[in-house]
PDB file of C-alpha atoms in Angstrom:
ATOM      1  CA  MET A   1       2.461 -39.435  15.846  1.00 93.00           C
ATOM      2  CA  ALA A   2       6.096 -38.887  16.793  1.00 97.00           C
ATOM      3  CA  PRO A   3       6.873 -35.835  18.947  1.00 98.00           C
ATOM      4  CA  LEU A   4       8.246 -32.904  16.953  1.00 98.00           C
ATOM      5  CA  TYR A   5      11.724 -31.612  17.816  1.00 98.00           C
ATOM      6  CA  GLY A   6      13.467 -28.698  16.114  1.00 98.00           C
ATOM      7  CA  LEU A   7      16.945 -28.798  14.592  1.00 97.00           C
ATOM      8  CA  ILE A   8      18.718 -25.691  13.332  1.00 95.00           C
ATOM      9  CA  LEU A   9      21.471 -26.837  10.975  1.00 90.00           C
ATOM     10  CA  SER A  10      24.525 -24.683  11.690  1.00 83.00           C
ATOM     11  CA  GLY A  11      27.381 -27.153  11.247  1.00 60.00           C
ATOM     12  CA  GLY A  12      28.283 -26.393   7.634  1.00 57.00           C
ATOM     13  CA  LYS A  13      31.707 -24.987   6.785  1.00 55.00           C
ATOM     14  CA  SER A  14      30.242 -21.886   5.004  1.00 50.00           C
ATOM     15  CA  SER A  15      33.162 -21.953   2.549  1.00 48.00           C
ATOM     16  CA  ARG A  16      31.322 -20.059  -0.215  1.00 52.00           C
ATOM     17  CA  MET A  17      30.151 -17.389   2.237  1.00 50.00           C
ATOM     18  CA  GLY A  18      33.626 -16.968   3.729  1.00 50.00           C
ATOM     19  CA  THR A  19      32.169 -16.521   7.230  1.00 58.00           C
ATOM     20  CA  ASP A  20      29.935 -18.664   9.437  1.00 60.00           C
ATOM     21  CA  LYS A  21      26.407 -18.392   7.977  1.00 63.00           C
ATOM     22  CA  ALA A  22      24.866 -19.267  11.331  1.00 64.00           C
ATOM     23  CA  LEU A  23      26.287 -16.077  12.865  1.00 65.00           C
ATOM     24  CA  LEU A  24      25.102 -13.706  10.122  1.00 66.00           C
ATOM     25  CA  ASN A  25      22.661 -11.030  11.229  1.00 72.00           C
ATOM     26  CA  TYR A  26      19.629 -10.396   8.998  1.00 70.00           C
ATOM     27  CA  HIS A  27      17.013  -9.526  11.622  1.00 72.00           C
ATOM     28  CA  GLY A  28      18.900  -8.019  14.564  1.00 81.00           C
ATOM     29  CA  ARG A  29      20.662 -11.125  15.913  1.00 83.00           C
ATOM     30  CA  PRO A  30      22.543 -14.209  14.705  1.00 83.00           C
ATOM     31  CA  GLN A  31      20.470 -16.270  12.285  1.00 86.00           C
ATOM     32  CA  GLN A  32      20.829 -19.544  14.216  1.00 88.00           C
ATOM     33  CA  GLU A  33      19.452 -17.900  17.369  1.00 89.00           C
ATOM     34  CA  LEU A  34      16.490 -16.369  15.531  1.00 91.00           C
ATOM     35  CA  LEU A  35      15.589 -19.701  13.890  1.00 94.00           C
ATOM     36  CA  TYR A  36      15.965 -21.499  17.234  1.00 95.00           C
ATOM     37  CA  GLU A  37      13.408 -19.164  18.812  1.00 94.00           C
ATOM     38  CA  LEU A  38      11.047 -19.636  15.840  1.00 96.00           C
ATOM     39  CA  ALA A  39      11.296 -23.427  16.030  1.00 97.00           C
ATOM     40  CA  THR A  40      10.586 -23.464  19.789  1.00 97.00           C
ATOM     41  CA  GLU A  41       7.104 -22.116  19.022  1.00 97.00           C
ATOM     42  CA  PHE A  42       6.269 -25.393  17.244  1.00 98.00           C
ATOM     43  CA  CYS A  43       8.553 -28.030  18.765  1.00 98.00           C
ATOM     44  CA  LYS A  44       8.699 -29.812  22.150  1.00 98.00           C
ATOM     45  CA  LYS A  45      12.486 -29.384  22.201  1.00 97.00           C
ATOM     46  CA  THR A  46      14.812 -27.485  19.885  1.00 97.00           C
ATOM     47  CA  PHE A  47      18.543 -27.911  19.267  1.00 96.00           C
ATOM     48  CA  ILE A  48      21.266 -26.240  17.246  1.00 93.00           C
ATOM     49  CA  SER A  49      23.256 -28.762  15.203  1.00 90.00           C
ATOM     50  CA  LEU A  50      26.934 -27.795  15.031  1.00 86.00           C
ATOM     51  CA  ARG A  51      30.550 -28.853  14.919  1.00 76.00           C
ATOM     52  CA  GLU A  52      32.430 -29.104  18.221  1.00 76.00           C
ATOM     53  CA  GLU A  53      34.563 -26.013  17.529  1.00 75.00           C
ATOM     54  CA  GLN A  54      31.450 -23.839  16.963  1.00 70.00           C
ATOM     55  CA  ARG A  55      30.194 -24.303  20.529  1.00 74.00           C
ATOM     56  CA  GLU A  56      32.270 -21.465  21.966  1.00 75.00           C
ATOM     57  CA  TYR A  57      30.376 -18.889  19.854  1.00 72.00           C
ATOM     58  CA  LEU A  58      26.953 -19.938  21.132  1.00 78.00           C
ATOM     59  CA  PRO A  59      25.390 -18.681  24.378  1.00 80.00           C
ATOM     60  CA  LYS A  60      24.994 -21.500  26.918  1.00 85.00           C
ATOM     61  CA  LYS A  61      21.182 -21.221  27.028  1.00 89.00           C
ATOM     62  CA  TYR A  62      20.836 -22.993  23.655  1.00 90.00           C
ATOM     63  CA  MET A  63      20.612 -26.781  23.556  1.00 92.00           C
ATOM     64  CA  VAL A  64      22.971 -28.328  21.010  1.00 92.00           C
ATOM     65  CA  ILE A  65      23.647 -31.595  19.234  1.00 93.00           C
ATOM     66  CA  GLU A  66      27.183 -32.004  17.951  1.00 89.00           C
ATOM     67  CA  ASP A  67      27.701 -33.625  14.561  1.00 86.00           C
ATOM     68  CA  LEU A  68      28.863 -37.235  14.896  1.00 86.00           C
ATOM     69  CA  ASN A  69      30.625 -37.194  11.509  1.00 82.00           C
ATOM     70  CA  GLU A  70      29.232 -40.656  10.897  1.00 84.00           C
ATOM     71  CA  PHE A  71      27.408 -39.635   7.720  1.00 81.00           C
ATOM     72  CA  ARG A  72      28.154 -37.563   4.616  1.00 75.00           C
ATOM     73  CA  GLY A  73      26.822 -34.115   3.705  1.00 78.00           C
ATOM     74  CA  PRO A  74      23.887 -32.264   5.266  1.00 79.00           C
ATOM     75  CA  LEU A  75      22.348 -35.548   6.408  1.00 90.00           C
ATOM     76  CA  ASN A  76      25.195 -35.768   8.947  1.00 90.00           C
ATOM     77  CA  GLY A  77      23.586 -33.203  11.263  1.00 92.00           C
ATOM     78  CA  ILE A  78      20.073 -34.582  10.806  1.00 95.00           C
ATOM     79  CA  LEU A  79      21.117 -38.185  11.412  1.00 95.00           C
ATOM     80  CA  SER A  80      23.289 -37.182  14.385  1.00 94.00           C
ATOM     81  CA  ALA A  81      20.100 -35.772  15.952  1.00 96.00           C
ATOM     82  CA  HIS A  82      18.168 -38.916  15.001  1.00 97.00           C
ATOM     83  CA  ARG A  83      20.807 -41.078  16.713  1.00 95.00           C
ATOM     84  CA  LYS A  84      20.353 -39.070  19.921  1.00 96.00           C
ATOM     85  CA  TYR A  85      16.525 -39.002  19.855  1.00 97.00           C
ATOM     86  CA  PRO A  86      15.389 -41.793  17.499  1.00 97.00           C
ATOM     87  CA  GLU A  87      11.739 -41.527  18.574  1.00 97.00           C
ATOM     88  CA  ALA A  88      11.403 -37.883  17.454  1.00 98.00           C
ATOM     89  CA  ALA A  89      10.382 -36.333  14.177  1.00 98.00           C
ATOM     90  CA  TRP A  90      12.657 -33.425  13.309  1.00 98.00           C
ATOM     91  CA  MET A  91      11.702 -30.023  11.953  1.00 98.00           C
ATOM     92  CA  VAL A  92      14.973 -29.284  10.177  1.00 97.00           C
ATOM     93  CA  ILE A  93      15.824 -25.687   9.283  1.00 96.00           C
ATOM     94  CA  ALA A  94      19.059 -24.625   7.591  1.00 92.00           C
ATOM     95  CA  CYS A  95      20.632 -21.433   8.900  1.00 88.00           C
ATOM     96  CA  ASP A  96      21.052 -20.133   5.322  1.00 87.00           C
ATOM     97  CA  LEU A  97      17.304 -19.549   4.761  1.00 90.00           C
ATOM     98  CA  PRO A  98      17.042 -15.975   6.084  1.00 91.00           C
ATOM     99  CA  LEU A  99      13.532 -15.288   4.748  1.00 92.00           C
ATOM    100  CA  LEU A 100      11.882 -18.293   6.381  1.00 93.00           C
ATOM    101  CA  ASN A 101       9.257 -17.016   8.811  1.00 94.00           C
ATOM    102  CA  LYS A 102       6.715 -18.096  11.416  1.00 96.00           C
ATOM    103  CA  ASN A 103       3.807 -18.254   8.926  1.00 96.00           C
ATOM    104  CA  THR A 104       5.753 -20.589   6.636  1.00 97.00           C
ATOM    105  CA  LEU A 105       6.747 -22.882   9.505  1.00 97.00           C
ATOM    106  CA  GLU A 106       3.126 -22.945  10.643  1.00 97.00           C
ATOM    107  CA  LEU A 107       2.118 -24.024   7.133  1.00 97.00           C
ATOM    108  CA  LEU A 108       4.728 -26.796   7.277  1.00 98.00           C
ATOM    109  CA  VAL A 109       3.527 -28.059  10.667  1.00 98.00           C
ATOM    110  CA  GLN A 110      -0.146 -27.940   9.672  1.00 98.00           C
ATOM    111  CA  GLY A 111       0.603 -29.815   6.435  1.00 98.00           C
ATOM    112  CA  ARG A 112       2.668 -32.513   8.162  1.00 98.00           C
ATOM    113  CA  ASP A 113       1.821 -36.047   7.084  1.00 98.00           C
ATOM    114  CA  ALA A 114       3.376 -38.322   9.710  1.00 98.00           C
ATOM    115  CA  ALA A 115       2.593 -41.400   7.590  1.00 98.00           C
ATOM    116  CA  LYS A 116       5.152 -40.280   4.985  1.00 98.00           C
ATOM    117  CA  ASP A 117       8.964 -40.236   5.254  1.00 97.00           C
ATOM    118  CA  ALA A 118       8.990 -36.443   5.363  1.00 98.00           C
ATOM    119  CA  THR A 119       6.980 -33.283   4.790  1.00 98.00           C
ATOM    120  CA  ALA A 120       9.032 -30.663   2.958  1.00 98.00           C
ATOM    121  CA  LEU A 121       8.558 -27.109   1.784  1.00 98.00           C
ATOM    122  CA  ALA A 122       8.926 -26.671  -1.982  1.00 98.00           C
ATOM    123  CA  THR A 123       8.796 -23.773  -4.406  1.00 96.00           C
ATOM    124  CA  LYS A 124       5.997 -23.560  -6.941  1.00 96.00           C
ATOM    125  CA  THR A 125       8.652 -22.856  -9.568  1.00 96.00           C
ATOM    126  CA  THR A 126      10.745 -26.014  -9.127  1.00 95.00           C
ATOM    127  CA  LYS A 127       8.285 -28.319  -7.319  1.00 96.00           C
ATOM    128  CA  LEU A 128      11.369 -29.849  -5.652  1.00 96.00           C
ATOM    129  CA  PRO A 129      11.485 -30.623  -1.914  1.00 97.00           C
ATOM    130  CA  GLU A 130      13.681 -28.429   0.286  1.00 97.00           C
ATOM    131  CA  PRO A 131      15.173 -31.061   2.630  1.00 96.00           C
ATOM    132  CA  LEU A 132      16.574 -28.407   4.955  1.00 95.00           C
ATOM    133  CA  ALA A 133      13.158 -26.815   5.518  1.00 97.00           C
ATOM    134  CA  ALA A 134      11.272 -29.995   6.278  1.00 98.00           C
ATOM    135  CA  ILE A 135       9.879 -32.328   8.903  1.00 98.00           C
ATOM    136  CA  TRP A 136      11.650 -35.693   8.807  1.00 98.00           C
ATOM    137  CA  GLU A 137       9.754 -38.588  10.390  1.00 98.00           C
ATOM    138  CA  PRO A 138      11.649 -41.300  12.336  1.00 98.00           C
ATOM    139  CA  LYS A 139      10.955 -43.960   9.691  1.00 97.00           C
ATOM    140  CA  GLY A 140      12.129 -41.585   6.947  1.00 97.00           C
ATOM    141  CA  LEU A 141      15.415 -41.107   8.788  1.00 96.00           C
ATOM    142  CA  GLN A 142      15.819 -44.885   9.093  1.00 95.00           C
ATOM    143  CA  HIS A 143      15.253 -45.096   5.341  1.00 94.00           C
ATOM    144  CA  ALA A 144      17.857 -42.326   4.829  1.00 94.00           C
ATOM    145  CA  ILE A 145      20.476 -44.326   6.759  1.00 93.00           C
ATOM    146  CA  ALA A 146      19.836 -47.344   4.523  1.00 90.00           C
ATOM    147  CA  TYR A 147      19.906 -45.060   1.450  1.00 89.00           C
ATOM    148  CA  LEU A 148      23.332 -43.652   2.366  1.00 89.00           C
ATOM    149  CA  LYS A 149      24.845 -47.129   2.615  1.00 86.00           C
ATOM    150  CA  ASN A 150      24.195 -47.809  -1.070  1.00 83.00           C
ATOM    151  CA  ALA A 151      23.792 -44.403  -2.734  1.00 79.00           C
ATOM    152  CA  ASN A 152      26.438 -42.659  -4.840  1.00 80.00           C
ATOM    153  CA  SER A 153      25.138 -39.317  -3.585  1.00 80.00           C
ATOM    154  CA  SER A 154      24.569 -38.031  -0.054  1.00 84.00           C
ATOM    155  CA  CYS A 155      22.118 -35.406  -1.360  1.00 89.00           C
ATOM    156  CA  PRO A 156      19.067 -35.253   0.925  1.00 93.00           C
ATOM    157  CA  ARG A 157      16.959 -33.748  -1.876  1.00 95.00           C
ATOM    158  CA  LYS A 158      17.576 -36.810  -4.071  1.00 93.00           C
ATOM    159  CA  PHE A 159      16.487 -38.990  -1.186  1.00 94.00           C
ATOM    160  CA  LEU A 160      13.236 -37.045  -0.714  1.00 96.00           C
ATOM    161  CA  ILE A 161      12.486 -37.010  -4.455  1.00 95.00           C
ATOM    162  CA  ASN A 162      12.767 -40.804  -4.567  1.00 93.00           C
ATOM    163  CA  ASN A 163      10.853 -41.500  -1.360  1.00 95.00           C
ATOM    164  CA  ASP A 164       7.436 -40.813   0.156  1.00 96.00           C
ATOM    165  CA  THR A 165       7.474 -37.052   0.688  1.00 98.00           C
ATOM    166  CA  GLN A 166       4.596 -34.646   1.269  1.00 98.00           C
ATOM    167  CA  LEU A 167       5.239 -31.276  -0.440  1.00 98.00           C
ATOM    168  CA  ILE A 168       4.008 -27.981   1.013  1.00 98.00           C
ATOM    169  CA  TYR A 169       4.056 -24.850  -1.155  1.00 98.00           C
ATOM    170  CA  PRO A 170       4.455 -21.501   0.612  1.00 96.00           C
ATOM    171  CA  GLU A 171       2.560 -18.588  -0.920  1.00 93.00           C
ATOM    172  CA  ASN A 172       5.815 -16.901  -1.904  1.00 93.00           C
ATOM    173  CA  ASP A 173       8.786 -18.891  -3.304  1.00 95.00           C
ATOM    174  CA  ALA A 174      11.176 -16.232  -1.972  1.00 90.00           C
ATOM    175  CA  VAL A 175      10.891 -17.539   1.613  1.00 93.00           C
ATOM    176  CA  LEU A 176      13.079 -20.451   0.490  1.00 94.00           C
ATOM    177  CA  ALA A 177      15.847 -18.268  -0.950  1.00 88.00           C
ATOM    178  CA  ASN A 178      19.308 -19.552   0.057  1.00 84.00           C
ATOM    179  CA  ALA A 179      22.086 -17.218   1.124  1.00 79.00           C
ATOM    180  CA  ASN A 180      25.309 -19.021   0.201  1.00 74.00           C
ATOM    181  CA  SER A 181      27.580 -16.138  -0.761  1.00 73.00           C
ATOM    182  CA  ILE A 182      28.338 -12.573   0.291  1.00 77.00           C
ATOM    183  CA  ASP A 183      26.427 -11.389  -2.806  1.00 81.00           C
ATOM    184  CA  ASP A 184      23.370 -13.355  -1.641  1.00 75.00           C
ATOM    185  CA  TYR A 185      23.734 -11.906   1.858  1.00 74.00           C
ATOM    186  CA  ASN A 186      23.986  -8.327   0.584  1.00 79.00           C
ATOM    187  CA  ARG A 187      21.047  -8.766  -1.803  1.00 81.00           C
ATOM    188  CA  ILE A 188      18.785 -10.212   0.902  1.00 77.00           C
ATOM    189  CA  LYS A 189      19.822  -7.557   3.440  1.00 77.00           C
ATOM    190  CA  GLU A 190      19.000  -4.894   0.857  1.00 80.00           C
ATOM    191  CA  GLU A 191      15.570  -6.451   0.211  1.00 79.00           C
ATOM    192  CA  LEU A 192      14.858  -6.630   3.936  1.00 77.00           C
ATOM    193  CA  ASN A 193      15.848  -2.989   4.443  1.00 74.00           C
ATOM    194  CA  SER A 194      13.967  -1.581   1.453  1.00 68.00           C
ATOM    195  CA  PRO A 195      10.666   0.193   2.321  1.00 62.00           C
TER     196      PRO A 195
END
C-alpha cells in the first residue's frame, strides 16, 4: 500500500468569495492551517498546495508544494503533488470545506481501498464523489493524467465517477458543505456559533 501524504488545496483564486478562502477563520485560525494539522494526524507528511504568490502569507513551519500550472482546474494542485512524490497516495482536502472534521477523515482513512483509483467522501443525498475530500492512489493519478490529455473537461468529479472509486458516506452530509461565497461563509459561521 502506498504511503499516505496529506495535501491541503489552497491554490484556488477564490473569485466568488472575494478573499482567499484558505485564510478564512471558522475555528479560531486560518482554515488551511487547521486542515493541515488535522491531516498530519493521519498522514506521513502533509503539504499545503498553493500558488507562488500565496507563500508570503503562510508561516514558514508549513511544508508546501507550489502549483506547476501544468494541468487544468483543481487537478493542477493534486497532480503537482503527484509529480513531486509519485509513490505517495494523497489525502486531498479543499480549504473550502469548513465542517470537515477528524471523525470524518478517520472514516475516510479506515474505508480506503488502495486497489481502487481513489476513495472519496460522498453525500447520501447525491451519492457523488467529492474529489477534494478524497484519497487518490498513485495509479489513479496516473489515470487522471491520461484522462486530461483527451477529456473535454478537467472536472475531477467526472473523472472519479467514470473510474474505479470507493465511496464513503459520512453520517451527516453537512460535513461536505462548500463555502464558496461570503453568504456561505456567514451562514456556516452562524451555524458554528449557534448553541
